[in-house]
Amino acid sequence: MGKPTGFLEYQRLSEAYEPVQERVKKYKEFVLRLSDEDASLQGARCMDCGIPFCNNGCPVNNIIPDWNDLVYRHQWREAIEVLHSTNNFPEFTGRICPAPCEEACTLNINNDPVGIKSIEHAIIDKAWEEGWVKPQPPSTKSGKKIAVVGSGPAGLAAAQQLARAGHDVTVFEKNDRVGGLLRYGIPDFKMEKGLIDRRMEQMQAEGVTFRTKVVVGTKDIPAGIINDATEMVSAETLQKDFDAVILAGGSEVPRDLPVPGRDLDGVHFALEFLIPQNKEVAGGPANPISATGKHVVVIGGGDTGSDCVGTSNRHSAASVTQFELMPMPPEQADKLMTWPYWPTKLRTSSSHEEGCERDFAVATKEFIGENGKVKALKAVRLEWKDGRMSEVPGSEFELKADLVLFAMGFTNPVGSVLDAFGVEKDKRGNANATTDGEGCYATNVPKVFAAGDVRRGQSLVVWAIREGRQAAREVDAVLMGESVLPR
């Protein structure tokens, strides 16, 4: 805990943002980290609550009260050691995690929760600045070779843990740079990519080998999925050349909307817009999809939709509208009914604050074109009753739309990769691997494991890190008979 009476003396202080008119001119991060003193006061608010529900609220089970207390006492070096003991990449989660730990904070029952995410952000950024984050190469080598397919947060976490346990780890990535959707799905204004690059350098110093532009299993990748691969490696080759394989790809197949006019020019999946933009920011060619001066409609109300909104604002779109199929949630959660679980409530992102009209309980029925290009859409309002959706009679309307972006989530991983290994799938098309009992994260194929979105479906970065760490321990135990890695 922090100061015994801190939660009574100090109020929550959120991280500040650069002004909207300044940040929309660039793709740099705009969240201003708390000062050391402000972070210390936030740490002081951590209560002696007896049962720290924040630990369970956090998927990687961060030891939050401990590093809150250390920051309160200005023991920053000890704080990063505690933080790194459960989380390989707090600079990722400290920026883009929605912070379920804060919803579970005991102080959140009748007050504002401790600013846990802002403290995490402050700890890791200070640790990098002070030079405390260094490679941790193993003292001995095991002689075992492990292949990790996919370089997103699950693959990176698994690779780092296994390399530190003494194994030779090779990470295979089909795109030209490491990071998966951390690299290409999340805009730079939320997380700059230098954060990935310096972790990659650390992992290389620890013995991890990265092979980019390599697709595993088959080059038959569905449309809409980025694929820069110039080389193919078969599943049989990996199984022959490595002692174990971890499948850690993402849930990449986007949910489509097959309504009339779907094939019009200007109707795209979200990643067809976001990925080229990230490449442009990294020095690549200009994004072929421009929102400049256009009426943009984003279909889907989650994080990907918010990223489309923020990017469209930086293109200087004429207008941005976001549709959500579900009804508008309440502005305030009923804490007595939902705490310590993740509540349903209206969440307004920084991208929404930059300019966006949000419309709830709306279904798109048709796209209207002119000379092969989308110009408008037809939609209808919905009524929800007892969990069932029905259209409201007479509620149809049209809306200008020069650019439509589908941000309705992802259905499953690339099935051809799983098929190449002969991995059984669950009903949703994910790799069928349990996290219970013996054989955690193991698939039906000997020495082939699955972790992250490829196993659990579309989820959060923090869940991917958890699964990568846990899968690494299971692989280590299978190969060595036991494991010293934390789970």
PDB file of C-alpha atoms in Angstrom, residues 330-442:
ATOM      1  CA  PRO A 330     -24.874   4.384 -19.567  1.00  0.00           C
ATOM      2  CA  GLU A 331     -22.400   7.188 -18.929  1.00  0.00           C
ATOM      3  CA  GLN A 332     -21.773   5.916 -15.397  1.00  0.00           C
ATOM      4  CA  ALA A 333     -21.360   2.293 -14.363  1.00  0.00           C
ATOM      5  CA  ASP A 334     -23.492   0.841 -11.579  1.00  0.00           C
ATOM      6  CA  LYS A 335     -20.479   0.063  -9.421  1.00  0.00           C
ATOM      7  CA  LEU A 336     -22.435  -1.773  -6.736  1.00  0.00           C
ATOM      8  CA  MET A 337     -23.641  -4.186  -9.420  1.00  0.00           C
ATOM      9  CA  THR A 338     -20.460  -4.582 -11.480  1.00  0.00           C
ATOM     10  CA  TRP A 339     -17.408  -4.033  -9.254  1.00  0.00           C
ATOM     11  CA  PRO A 340     -14.755  -5.527  -9.420  1.00  0.00           C
ATOM     12  CA  TYR A 341     -15.591  -6.707 -12.940  1.00  0.00           C
ATOM     13  CA  TRP A 342     -15.330  -4.817 -16.222  1.00  0.00           C
ATOM     14  CA  PRO A 343     -18.449  -2.648 -16.434  1.00  0.00           C
ATOM     15  CA  THR A 344     -20.532  -1.663 -19.414  1.00  0.00           C
ATOM     16  CA  LYS A 345     -20.406   2.102 -19.667  1.00  0.00           C
ATOM     17  CA  LEU A 346     -19.887   4.797 -22.291  1.00  0.00           C
ATOM     18  CA  ARG A 347     -16.172   5.125 -23.058  1.00  0.00           C
ATOM     19  CA  THR A 348     -14.985   8.214 -24.877  1.00  0.00           C
ATOM     20  CA  SER A 349     -11.484   7.971 -26.314  1.00  0.00           C
ATOM     21  CA  SER A 350      -9.062  10.767 -27.060  1.00  0.00           C
ATOM     22  CA  SER A 351      -9.829  10.236 -30.761  1.00  0.00           C
ATOM     23  CA  HIS A 352     -13.533  10.840 -30.145  1.00  0.00           C
ATOM     24  CA  GLU A 353     -12.658  14.071 -28.362  1.00  0.00           C
ATOM     25  CA  GLU A 354     -10.793  15.234 -31.479  1.00  0.00           C
ATOM     26  CA  GLY A 355     -14.011  15.220 -33.473  1.00  0.00           C
ATOM     27  CA  CYS A 356     -16.566  12.489 -34.126  1.00  0.00           C
ATOM     28  CA  GLU A 357     -20.324  12.017 -34.234  1.00  0.00           C
ATOM     29  CA  ARG A 358     -21.292   8.758 -32.539  1.00  0.00           C
ATOM     30  CA  ASP A 359     -24.551   7.000 -33.301  1.00  0.00           C
ATOM     31  CA  PHE A 360     -25.745   3.923 -31.439  1.00  0.00           C
ATOM     32  CA  ALA A 361     -28.203   1.112 -32.230  1.00  0.00           C
ATOM     33  CA  VAL A 362     -27.745   1.553 -35.968  1.00  0.00           C
ATOM     34  CA  ALA A 363     -27.499  -1.104 -38.698  1.00  0.00           C
ATOM     35  CA  THR A 364     -26.145  -0.389 -42.178  1.00  0.00           C
ATOM     36  CA  LYS A 365     -28.401  -1.785 -44.903  1.00  0.00           C
ATOM     37  CA  GLU A 366     -26.842  -0.636 -48.184  1.00  0.00           C
ATOM     38  CA  PHE A 367     -24.031   1.408 -49.725  1.00  0.00           C
ATOM     39  CA  ILE A 368     -25.022   3.820 -52.472  1.00  0.00           C
ATOM     40  CA  GLY A 369     -22.561   4.483 -55.267  1.00  0.00           C
ATOM     41  CA  GLU A 370     -21.931   6.832 -58.143  1.00  0.00           C
ATOM     42  CA  ASN A 371     -19.545   5.857 -60.962  1.00  0.00           C
ATOM     43  CA  GLY A 372     -18.412   2.887 -58.914  1.00  0.00           C
ATOM     44  CA  LYS A 373     -17.555   4.932 -55.810  1.00  0.00           C
ATOM     45  CA  VAL A 374     -19.432   5.024 -52.525  1.00  0.00           C
ATOM     46  CA  LYS A 375     -21.293   8.290 -51.954  1.00  0.00           C
ATOM     47  CA  ALA A 376     -23.757   7.481 -49.188  1.00  0.00           C
ATOM     48  CA  LEU A 377     -25.165   4.673 -47.108  1.00  0.00           C
ATOM     49  CA  LYS A 378     -28.627   3.608 -46.011  1.00  0.00           C
ATOM     50  CA  ALA A 379     -29.083   2.683 -42.383  1.00  0.00           C
ATOM     51  CA  VAL A 380     -31.881   1.843 -39.987  1.00  0.00           C
ATOM     52  CA  ARG A 381     -32.316   2.347 -36.281  1.00  0.00           C
ATOM     53  CA  LEU A 382     -32.555  -0.654 -34.010  1.00  0.00           C
ATOM     54  CA  GLU A 383     -34.532  -1.544 -30.944  1.00  0.00           C
ATOM     55  CA  TRP A 384     -33.118  -3.949 -28.392  1.00  0.00           C
ATOM     56  CA  LYS A 385     -35.444  -5.877 -26.118  1.00  0.00           C
ATOM     57  CA  ASP A 386     -34.574  -8.881 -23.977  1.00  0.00           C
ATOM     58  CA  GLY A 387     -31.274  -9.151 -25.813  1.00  0.00           C
ATOM     59  CA  ARG A 388     -32.952  -9.321 -29.211  1.00  0.00           C
ATOM     60  CA  MET A 389     -32.520  -6.833 -32.009  1.00  0.00           C
ATOM     61  CA  SER A 390     -35.267  -5.567 -34.300  1.00  0.00           C
ATOM     62  CA  GLU A 391     -35.483  -2.723 -36.791  1.00  0.00           C
ATOM     63  CA  VAL A 392     -37.560   0.313 -35.881  1.00  0.00           C
ATOM     64  CA  PRO A 393     -40.252   0.736 -38.589  1.00  0.00           C
ATOM     65  CA  GLY A 394     -39.907   3.955 -40.564  1.00  0.00           C
ATOM     66  CA  SER A 395     -36.483   4.784 -39.116  1.00  0.00           C
ATOM     67  CA  GLU A 396     -34.454   4.384 -42.307  1.00  0.00           C
ATOM     68  CA  PHE A 397     -32.091   7.233 -43.171  1.00  0.00           C
ATOM     69  CA  GLU A 398     -29.248   8.092 -45.546  1.00  0.00           C
ATOM     70  CA  LEU A 399     -25.875   9.547 -44.676  1.00  0.00           C
ATOM     71  CA  LYS A 400     -23.122  10.980 -46.858  1.00  0.00           C
ATOM     72  CA  ALA A 401     -20.177   8.621 -47.006  1.00  0.00           C
ATOM     73  CA  ASP A 402     -17.105   8.988 -49.258  1.00  0.00           C
ATOM     74  CA  LEU A 403     -15.083   6.532 -47.183  1.00  0.00           C
ATOM     75  CA  VAL A 404     -16.466   3.631 -45.129  1.00  0.00           C
ATOM     76  CA  LEU A 405     -14.263   1.658 -42.744  1.00  0.00           C
ATOM     77  CA  PHE A 406     -15.273  -1.686 -41.219  1.00  0.00           C
ATOM     78  CA  ALA A 407     -14.033  -1.950 -37.624  1.00  0.00           C
ATOM     79  CA  MET A 408     -16.316  -4.717 -36.422  1.00  0.00           C
ATOM     80  CA  GLY A 409     -13.671  -6.985 -34.981  1.00  0.00           C
ATOM     81  CA  PHE A 410     -11.938 -10.131 -36.145  1.00  0.00           C
ATOM     82  CA  THR A 411     -13.457 -13.584 -36.401  1.00  0.00           C
ATOM     83  CA  ASN A 412     -10.507 -15.977 -36.246  1.00  0.00           C
ATOM     84  CA  PRO A 413      -6.828 -16.517 -37.076  1.00  0.00           C
ATOM     85  CA  VAL A 414      -5.671 -17.458 -40.560  1.00  0.00           C
ATOM     86  CA  GLY A 415      -7.050 -20.984 -40.820  1.00  0.00           C
ATOM     87  CA  SER A 416      -4.543 -22.153 -43.418  1.00  0.00           C
ATOM     88  CA  VAL A 417      -1.692 -21.839 -40.894  1.00  0.00           C
ATOM     89  CA  LEU A 418      -3.477 -24.078 -38.398  1.00  0.00           C
ATOM     90  CA  ASP A 419      -4.381 -26.492 -41.182  1.00  0.00           C
ATOM     91  CA  ALA A 420      -0.758 -26.720 -42.281  1.00  0.00           C
ATOM     92  CA  PHE A 421       0.185 -28.064 -38.850  1.00  0.00           C
ATOM     93  CA  GLY A 422      -2.935 -30.200 -38.539  1.00  0.00           C
ATOM     94  CA  VAL A 423      -4.056 -28.307 -35.430  1.00  0.00           C
ATOM     95  CA  GLU A 424      -7.632 -28.919 -34.344  1.00  0.00           C
ATOM     96  CA  LYS A 425      -9.859 -25.855 -34.155  1.00  0.00           C
ATOM     97  CA  ASP A 426     -12.629 -24.910 -31.764  1.00  0.00           C
ATOM     98  CA  LYS A 427     -16.078 -23.798 -32.876  1.00  0.00           C
ATOM     99  CA  ARG A 428     -14.831 -20.263 -33.503  1.00  0.00           C
ATOM    100  CA  GLY A 429     -11.952 -21.347 -35.723  1.00  0.00           C
ATOM    101  CA  ASN A 430      -9.257 -20.775 -33.090  1.00  0.00           C
ATOM    102  CA  ALA A 431      -6.564 -23.285 -32.171  1.00  0.00           C
ATOM    103  CA  ASN A 432      -8.059 -25.785 -29.747  1.00  0.00           C
ATOM    104  CA  ALA A 433      -5.738 -25.677 -26.731  1.00  0.00           C
ATOM    105  CA  THR A 434      -6.717 -25.540 -23.077  1.00  0.00           C
ATOM    106  CA  THR A 435      -5.186 -23.547 -20.242  1.00  0.00           C
ATOM    107  CA  ASP A 436      -6.317 -26.019 -17.567  1.00  0.00           C
ATOM    108  CA  GLY A 437      -4.450 -28.944 -16.035  1.00  0.00           C
ATOM    109  CA  GLU A 438      -1.602 -30.764 -17.736  1.00  0.00           C
ATOM    110  CA  GLY A 439      -0.753 -29.908 -21.290  1.00  0.00           C
ATOM    111  CA  CYS A 440      -1.646 -26.234 -21.036  1.00  0.00           C
ATOM    112  CA  TYR A 441      -1.402 -24.417 -24.354  1.00  0.00           C
ATOM    113  CA  ALA A 442      -0.594 -27.698 -26.120  1.00  0.00           C
TER     114      ALA A 442
END
